[in-house]
CSV table of C-alpha atoms in Angstrom, one decimal:
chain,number,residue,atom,x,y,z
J,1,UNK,CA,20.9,-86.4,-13.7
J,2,UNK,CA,18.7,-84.8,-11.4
J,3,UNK,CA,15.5,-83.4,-11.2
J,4,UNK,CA,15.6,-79.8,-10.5
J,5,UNK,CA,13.4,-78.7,-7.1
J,6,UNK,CA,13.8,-82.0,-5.8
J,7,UNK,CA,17.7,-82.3,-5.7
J,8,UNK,CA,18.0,-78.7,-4.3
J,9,UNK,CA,15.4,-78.8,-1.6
J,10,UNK,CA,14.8,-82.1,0.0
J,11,UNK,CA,11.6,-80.6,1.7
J,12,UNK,CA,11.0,-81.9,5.2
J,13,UNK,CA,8.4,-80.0,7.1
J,14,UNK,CA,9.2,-81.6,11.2
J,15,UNK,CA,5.7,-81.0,13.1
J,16,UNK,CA,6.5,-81.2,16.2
J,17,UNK,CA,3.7,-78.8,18.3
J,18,UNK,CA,3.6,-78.2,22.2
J,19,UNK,CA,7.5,-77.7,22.4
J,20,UNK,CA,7.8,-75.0,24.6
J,21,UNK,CA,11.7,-75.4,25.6
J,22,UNK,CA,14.0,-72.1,24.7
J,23,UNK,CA,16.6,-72.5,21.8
J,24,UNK,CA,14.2,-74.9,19.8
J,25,UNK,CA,12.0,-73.4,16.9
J,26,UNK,CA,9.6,-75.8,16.4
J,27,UNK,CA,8.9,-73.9,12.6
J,28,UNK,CA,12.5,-74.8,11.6
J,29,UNK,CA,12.9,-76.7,8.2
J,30,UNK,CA,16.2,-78.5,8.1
J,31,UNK,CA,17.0,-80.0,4.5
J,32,UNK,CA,20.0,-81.8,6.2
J,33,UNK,CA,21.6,-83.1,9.1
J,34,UNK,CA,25.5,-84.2,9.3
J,35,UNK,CA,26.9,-86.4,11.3
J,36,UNK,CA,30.4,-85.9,12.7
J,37,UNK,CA,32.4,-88.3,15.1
J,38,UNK,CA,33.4,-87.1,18.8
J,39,UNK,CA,36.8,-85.7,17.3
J,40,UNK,CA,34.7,-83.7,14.7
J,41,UNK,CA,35.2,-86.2,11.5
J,42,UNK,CA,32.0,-86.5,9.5
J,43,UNK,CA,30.7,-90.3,9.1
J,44,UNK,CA,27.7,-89.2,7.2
J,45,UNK,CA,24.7,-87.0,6.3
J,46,UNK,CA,21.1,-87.5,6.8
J,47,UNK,CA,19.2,-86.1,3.5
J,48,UNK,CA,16.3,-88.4,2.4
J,49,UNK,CA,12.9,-86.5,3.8
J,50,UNK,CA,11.3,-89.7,5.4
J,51,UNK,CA,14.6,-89.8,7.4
J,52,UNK,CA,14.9,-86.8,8.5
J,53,UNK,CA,11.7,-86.5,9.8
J,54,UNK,CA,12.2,-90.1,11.4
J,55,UNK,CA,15.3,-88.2,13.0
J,56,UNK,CA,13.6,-85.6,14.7
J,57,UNK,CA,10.5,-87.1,15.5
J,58,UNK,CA,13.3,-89.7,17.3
J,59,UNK,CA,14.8,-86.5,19.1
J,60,UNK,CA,11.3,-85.8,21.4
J,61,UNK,CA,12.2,-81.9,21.7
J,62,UNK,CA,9.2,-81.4,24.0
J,63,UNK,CA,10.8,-83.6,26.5
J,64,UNK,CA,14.0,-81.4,27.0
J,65,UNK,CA,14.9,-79.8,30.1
J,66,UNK,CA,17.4,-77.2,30.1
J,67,UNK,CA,19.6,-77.6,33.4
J,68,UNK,CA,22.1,-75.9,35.2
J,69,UNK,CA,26.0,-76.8,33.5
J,70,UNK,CA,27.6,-80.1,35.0
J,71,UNK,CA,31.3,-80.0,35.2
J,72,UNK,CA,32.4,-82.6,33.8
J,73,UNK,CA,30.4,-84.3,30.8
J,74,UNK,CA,33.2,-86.3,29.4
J,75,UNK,CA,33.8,-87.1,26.1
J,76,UNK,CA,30.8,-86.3,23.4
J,77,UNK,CA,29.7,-89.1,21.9
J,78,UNK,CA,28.3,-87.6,18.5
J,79,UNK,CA,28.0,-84.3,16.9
J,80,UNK,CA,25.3,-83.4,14.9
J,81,UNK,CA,24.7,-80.3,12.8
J,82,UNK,CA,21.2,-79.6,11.7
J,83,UNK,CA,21.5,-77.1,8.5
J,84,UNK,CA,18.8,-75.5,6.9
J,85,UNK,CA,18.9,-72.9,3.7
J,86,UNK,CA,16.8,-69.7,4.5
J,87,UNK,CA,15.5,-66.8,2.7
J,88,UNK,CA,14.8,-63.8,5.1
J,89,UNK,CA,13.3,-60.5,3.5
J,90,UNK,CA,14.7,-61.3,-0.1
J,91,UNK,CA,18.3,-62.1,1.5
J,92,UNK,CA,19.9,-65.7,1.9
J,93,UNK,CA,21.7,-67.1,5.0
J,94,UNK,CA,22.3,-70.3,5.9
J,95,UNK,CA,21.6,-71.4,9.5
J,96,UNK,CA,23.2,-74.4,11.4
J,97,UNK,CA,22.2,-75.6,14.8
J,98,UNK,CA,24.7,-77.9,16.2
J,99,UNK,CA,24.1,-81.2,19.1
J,100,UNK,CA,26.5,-83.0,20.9
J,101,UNK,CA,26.0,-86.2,22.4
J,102,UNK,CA,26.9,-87.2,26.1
J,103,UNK,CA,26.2,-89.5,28.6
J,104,UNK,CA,27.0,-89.6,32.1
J,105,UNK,CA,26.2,-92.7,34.6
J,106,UNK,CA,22.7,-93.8,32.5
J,107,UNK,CA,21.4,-90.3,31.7
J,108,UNK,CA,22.0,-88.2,28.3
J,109,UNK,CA,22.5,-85.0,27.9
J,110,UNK,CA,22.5,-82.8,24.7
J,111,UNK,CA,25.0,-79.4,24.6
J,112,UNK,CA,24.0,-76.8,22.4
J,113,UNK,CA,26.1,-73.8,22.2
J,114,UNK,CA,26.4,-73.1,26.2
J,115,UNK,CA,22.7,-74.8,26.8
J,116,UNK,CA,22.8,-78.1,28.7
J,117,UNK,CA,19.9,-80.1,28.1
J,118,UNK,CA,18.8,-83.6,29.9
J,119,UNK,CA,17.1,-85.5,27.0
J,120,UNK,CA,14.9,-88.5,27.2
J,121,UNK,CA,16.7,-92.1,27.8
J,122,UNK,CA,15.1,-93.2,24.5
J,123,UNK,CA,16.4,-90.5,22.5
J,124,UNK,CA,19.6,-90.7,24.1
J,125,UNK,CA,20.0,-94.1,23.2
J,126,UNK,CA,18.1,-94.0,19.7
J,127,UNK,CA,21.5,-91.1,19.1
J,128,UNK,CA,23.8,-93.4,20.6
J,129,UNK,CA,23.0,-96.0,18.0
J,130,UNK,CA,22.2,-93.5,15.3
J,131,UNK,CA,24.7,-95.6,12.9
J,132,UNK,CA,22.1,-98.4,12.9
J,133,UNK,CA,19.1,-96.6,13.1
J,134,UNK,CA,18.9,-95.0,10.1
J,135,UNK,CA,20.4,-94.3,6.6
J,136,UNK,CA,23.3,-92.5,6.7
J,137,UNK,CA,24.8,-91.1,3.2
J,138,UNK,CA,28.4,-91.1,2.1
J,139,UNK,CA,29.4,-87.4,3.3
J,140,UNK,CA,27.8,-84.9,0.4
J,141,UNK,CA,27.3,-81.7,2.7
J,142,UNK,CA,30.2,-80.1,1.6
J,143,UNK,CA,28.7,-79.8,-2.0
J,144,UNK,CA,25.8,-79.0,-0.6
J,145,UNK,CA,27.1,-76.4,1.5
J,146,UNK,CA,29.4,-75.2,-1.4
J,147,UNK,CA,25.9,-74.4,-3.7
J,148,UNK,CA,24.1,-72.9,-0.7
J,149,UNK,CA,27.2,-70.6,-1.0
J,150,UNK,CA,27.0,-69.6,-4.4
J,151,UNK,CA,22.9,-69.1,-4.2
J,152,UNK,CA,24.1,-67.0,-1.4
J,153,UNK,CA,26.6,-64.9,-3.5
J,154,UNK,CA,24.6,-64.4,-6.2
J,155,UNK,CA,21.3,-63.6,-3.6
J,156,UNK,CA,18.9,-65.7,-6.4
J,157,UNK,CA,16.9,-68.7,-6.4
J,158,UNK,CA,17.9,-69.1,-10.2
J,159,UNK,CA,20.7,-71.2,-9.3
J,160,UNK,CA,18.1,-74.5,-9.2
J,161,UNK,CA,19.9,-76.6,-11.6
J,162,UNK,CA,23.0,-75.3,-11.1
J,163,UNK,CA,23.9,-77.5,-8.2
J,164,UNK,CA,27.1,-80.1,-8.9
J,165,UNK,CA,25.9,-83.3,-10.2
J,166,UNK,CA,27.3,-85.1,-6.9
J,167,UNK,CA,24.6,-84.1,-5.6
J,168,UNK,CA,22.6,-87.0,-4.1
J,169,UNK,CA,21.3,-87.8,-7.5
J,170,UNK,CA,22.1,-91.5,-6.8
J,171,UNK,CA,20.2,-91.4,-3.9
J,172,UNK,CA,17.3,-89.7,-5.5
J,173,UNK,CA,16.8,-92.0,-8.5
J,174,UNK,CA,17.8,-95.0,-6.2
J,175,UNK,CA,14.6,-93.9,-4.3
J,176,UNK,CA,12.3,-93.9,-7.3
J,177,UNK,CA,10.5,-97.0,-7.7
J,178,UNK,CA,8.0,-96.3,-10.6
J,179,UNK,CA,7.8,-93.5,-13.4
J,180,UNK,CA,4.1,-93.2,-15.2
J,181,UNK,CA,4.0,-91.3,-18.4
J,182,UNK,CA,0.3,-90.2,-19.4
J,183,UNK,CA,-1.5,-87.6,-21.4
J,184,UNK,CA,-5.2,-86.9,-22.4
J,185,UNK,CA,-5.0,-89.5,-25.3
J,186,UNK,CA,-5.1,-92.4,-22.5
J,187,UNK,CA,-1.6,-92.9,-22.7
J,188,UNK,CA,-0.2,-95.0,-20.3
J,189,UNK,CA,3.5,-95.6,-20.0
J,190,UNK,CA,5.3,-97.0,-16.9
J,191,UNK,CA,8.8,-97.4,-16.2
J,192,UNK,CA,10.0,-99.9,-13.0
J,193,UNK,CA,13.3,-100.7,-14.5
J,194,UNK,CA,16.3,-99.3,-12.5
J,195,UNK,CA,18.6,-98.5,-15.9
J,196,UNK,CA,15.1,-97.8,-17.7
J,197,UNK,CA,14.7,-95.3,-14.7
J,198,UNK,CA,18.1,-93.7,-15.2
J,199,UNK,CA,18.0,-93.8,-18.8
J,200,UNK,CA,14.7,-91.6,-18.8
J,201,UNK,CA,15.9,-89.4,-16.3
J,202,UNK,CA,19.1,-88.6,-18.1
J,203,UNK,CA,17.3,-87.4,-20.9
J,204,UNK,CA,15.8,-84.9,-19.1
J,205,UNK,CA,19.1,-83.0,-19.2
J,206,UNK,CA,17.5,-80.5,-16.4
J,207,UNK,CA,20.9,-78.6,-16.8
J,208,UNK,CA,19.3,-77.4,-19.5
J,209,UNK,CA,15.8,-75.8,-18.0
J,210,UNK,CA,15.3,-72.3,-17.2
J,211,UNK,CA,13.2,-70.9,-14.5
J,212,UNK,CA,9.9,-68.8,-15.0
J,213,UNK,CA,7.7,-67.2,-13.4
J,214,UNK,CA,4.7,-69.7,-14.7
J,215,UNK,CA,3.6,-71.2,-18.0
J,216,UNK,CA,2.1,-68.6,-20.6
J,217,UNK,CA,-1.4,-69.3,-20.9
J,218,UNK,CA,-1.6,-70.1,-24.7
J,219,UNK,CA,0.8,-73.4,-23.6
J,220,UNK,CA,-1.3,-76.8,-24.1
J,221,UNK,CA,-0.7,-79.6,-21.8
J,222,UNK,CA,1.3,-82.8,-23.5
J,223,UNK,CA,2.1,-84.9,-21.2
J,224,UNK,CA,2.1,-85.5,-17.6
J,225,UNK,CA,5.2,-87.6,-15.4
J,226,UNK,CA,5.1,-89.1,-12.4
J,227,UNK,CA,7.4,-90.6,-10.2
J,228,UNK,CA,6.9,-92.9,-7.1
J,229,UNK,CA,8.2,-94.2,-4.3
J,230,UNK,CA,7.6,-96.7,-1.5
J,231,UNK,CA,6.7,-94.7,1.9
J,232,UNK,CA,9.6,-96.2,4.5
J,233,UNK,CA,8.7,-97.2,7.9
J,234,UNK,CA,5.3,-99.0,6.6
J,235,UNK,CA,4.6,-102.3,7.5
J,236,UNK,CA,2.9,-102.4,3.8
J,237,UNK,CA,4.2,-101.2,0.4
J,238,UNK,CA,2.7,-98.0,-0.6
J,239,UNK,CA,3.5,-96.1,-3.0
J,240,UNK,CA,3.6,-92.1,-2.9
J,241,UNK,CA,4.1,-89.4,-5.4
J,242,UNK,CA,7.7,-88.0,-4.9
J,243,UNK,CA,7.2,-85.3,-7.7
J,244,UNK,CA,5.1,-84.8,-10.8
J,245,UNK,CA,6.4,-83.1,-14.3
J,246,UNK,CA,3.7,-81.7,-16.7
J,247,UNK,CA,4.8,-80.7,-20.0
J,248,UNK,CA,3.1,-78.2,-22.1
J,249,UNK,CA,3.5,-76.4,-25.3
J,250,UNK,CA,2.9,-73.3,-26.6
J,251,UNK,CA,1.5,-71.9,-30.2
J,252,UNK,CA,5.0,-70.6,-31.4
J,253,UNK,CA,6.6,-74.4,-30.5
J,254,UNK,CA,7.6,-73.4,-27.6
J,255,UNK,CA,7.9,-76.3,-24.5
J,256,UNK,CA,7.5,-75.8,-21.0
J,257,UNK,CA,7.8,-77.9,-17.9
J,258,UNK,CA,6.2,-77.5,-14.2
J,259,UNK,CA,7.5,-79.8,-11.9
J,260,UNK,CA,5.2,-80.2,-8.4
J,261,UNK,CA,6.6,-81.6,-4.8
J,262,UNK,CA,3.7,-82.8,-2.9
J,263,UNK,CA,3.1,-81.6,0.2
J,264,UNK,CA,2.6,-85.8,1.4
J,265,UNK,CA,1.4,-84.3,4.9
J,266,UNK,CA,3.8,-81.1,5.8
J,267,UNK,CA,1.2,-78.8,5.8
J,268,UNK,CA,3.5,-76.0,3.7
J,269,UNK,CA,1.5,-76.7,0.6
J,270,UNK,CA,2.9,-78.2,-2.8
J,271,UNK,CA,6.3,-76.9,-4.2
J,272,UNK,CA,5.9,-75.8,-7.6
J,273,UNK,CA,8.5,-74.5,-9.9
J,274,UNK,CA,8.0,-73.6,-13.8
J,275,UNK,CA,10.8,-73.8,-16.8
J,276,UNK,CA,11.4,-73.1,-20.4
J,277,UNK,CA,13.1,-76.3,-21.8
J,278,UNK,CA,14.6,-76.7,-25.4
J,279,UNK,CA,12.8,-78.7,-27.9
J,280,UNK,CA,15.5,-81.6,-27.9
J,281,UNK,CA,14.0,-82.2,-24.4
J,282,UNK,CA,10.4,-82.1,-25.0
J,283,UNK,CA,10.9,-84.6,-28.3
J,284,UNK,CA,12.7,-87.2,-25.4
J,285,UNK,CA,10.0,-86.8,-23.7
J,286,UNK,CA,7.3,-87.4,-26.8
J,287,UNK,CA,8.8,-89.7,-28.1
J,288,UNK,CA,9.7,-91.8,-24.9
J,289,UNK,CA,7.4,-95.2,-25.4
């Protein structure tokens, strides 16, 4: 179970403005961040949006200072590798930008390739404790990593959908506190039941969608999903659109879906995908009460 854009791009836009260090682009989008022990074993990976962008607002890249190399640093303390999926004049590459962790008497220090960088004490020690800072998942980057592969090989985005169904889909549907269901009849469904939650996204079967190019313009809107979540780090609960499905149909009984990702602040605009979906779908969906 997982719903399509979401799963494969877990869309974290880092604003971080007035860095002017070398060897940091403050335009890059990561979609994940792994952990890995000094010894290079991974602990976890960082892939919910609100944490990764709590991660790197935590890392306070304006403040480094790139120094001359020490001799002796020690023993790292944490590796982190900062991947991001990226399309460059129609070709696919993935990129990777590796940290490692020291400190020496009370100061910290990041290594990154052959830069040595001093790093704020905060950020340093905010790393240092990263295990009880912030949610770590069980490790998942080699499936991710394996599916970034295969988009790679076959140089398409049409493998949305195709990823393995290990894919953080847990953790997505874990995250998804309410579902409304509404059309222009004033229909009005909601679903804040965990299993109910499950249930309905199961029968979405989103293996089963095929991507377009956008929804023919004889297609009539039928209904319209939503699904929220709570926005972490608040001291109040507020809900926030994670994504929202519309399904339409067409004259010839045809059904289509387009599936929005709000922007919720990253300034890159909404991510919207269209599919063609079988009719087994679309009658879950009607027929859902």
């Amino acid at each position: 179970m997982k719903i399509k854009g979401l799963l494969i791009i877990v869309i974290c836009m880092i604003g971080l403005s007035g860095c002017t260090s070398k060897g940091f682009d403050i335009e890059r989008v990561y979609q994940f961040v792994e952990i890995q022990s000094s010894n290079g074993k991974e602990i976890g990976t960082i892939v919910n949006s609100d944490d990764l962008e709590f991660f790197f607002e935590e890392m306070k890249f304006q403040e480094w200072k790139y120094i001359e190399e020490k001799e002796d640093f020690g023993k790292c303390i944490y590796k982190f590798i900062a991947y991001e999926f990226v399309k460059d004049d129609e070709e696919y590459y993935i990129r990777e930008d590796p940290y490692e962790l020291y400190k020496v008497d009370d100061n910290y220090y990041i290594i990154q390739d052959s830069d040595v960088i001093s790093i704020p004490k905060r950020t340093g020690q905010f790393l240092k404790s990263i295990e009880n800072k912030i949610t770590i998942t069980q490790p998942i980057s080699e499936d991710i990593l394996d599916n970034w592969e295969n988009r790679i090989v076959n140089n398409t985005d049409s493998s949305y959908g195709t990823k393995k169904n290990t894919y953080n889909d847990e953790t997505i549907v874990s995250n998804i506190t309410k579902i409304v269901i509404s059309d222009e009849d004033e229909l009005d469904i909601k679903i804040d039941n965990k299993e109910e939650i499950t249930a309905f996204i199961e029968g979405l079967d989103t293996d089963s969608w095929s991507s377009i190019d956008d929804i023919p313009n004889d297609a009539i809107l039928r209904r319209n999903i939503s699904a929220y979540s709570f926005r972490r780090r608040t001291k109040e609960k507020v809900l926030t659109t994670m994504y929202t499905i519309m399904l339409y149909e067409a004259s010839n009984n045809e059904y289509f879906i387009s599936e929005t990702i709000p922007d919720n602040g990253t300034q890159d605009g909404d991510y919207i995908e269209y599919y063609t979906i079988p009719k087994s779908v679309a009658d879950f969906i009607l027929q859902t009460e």
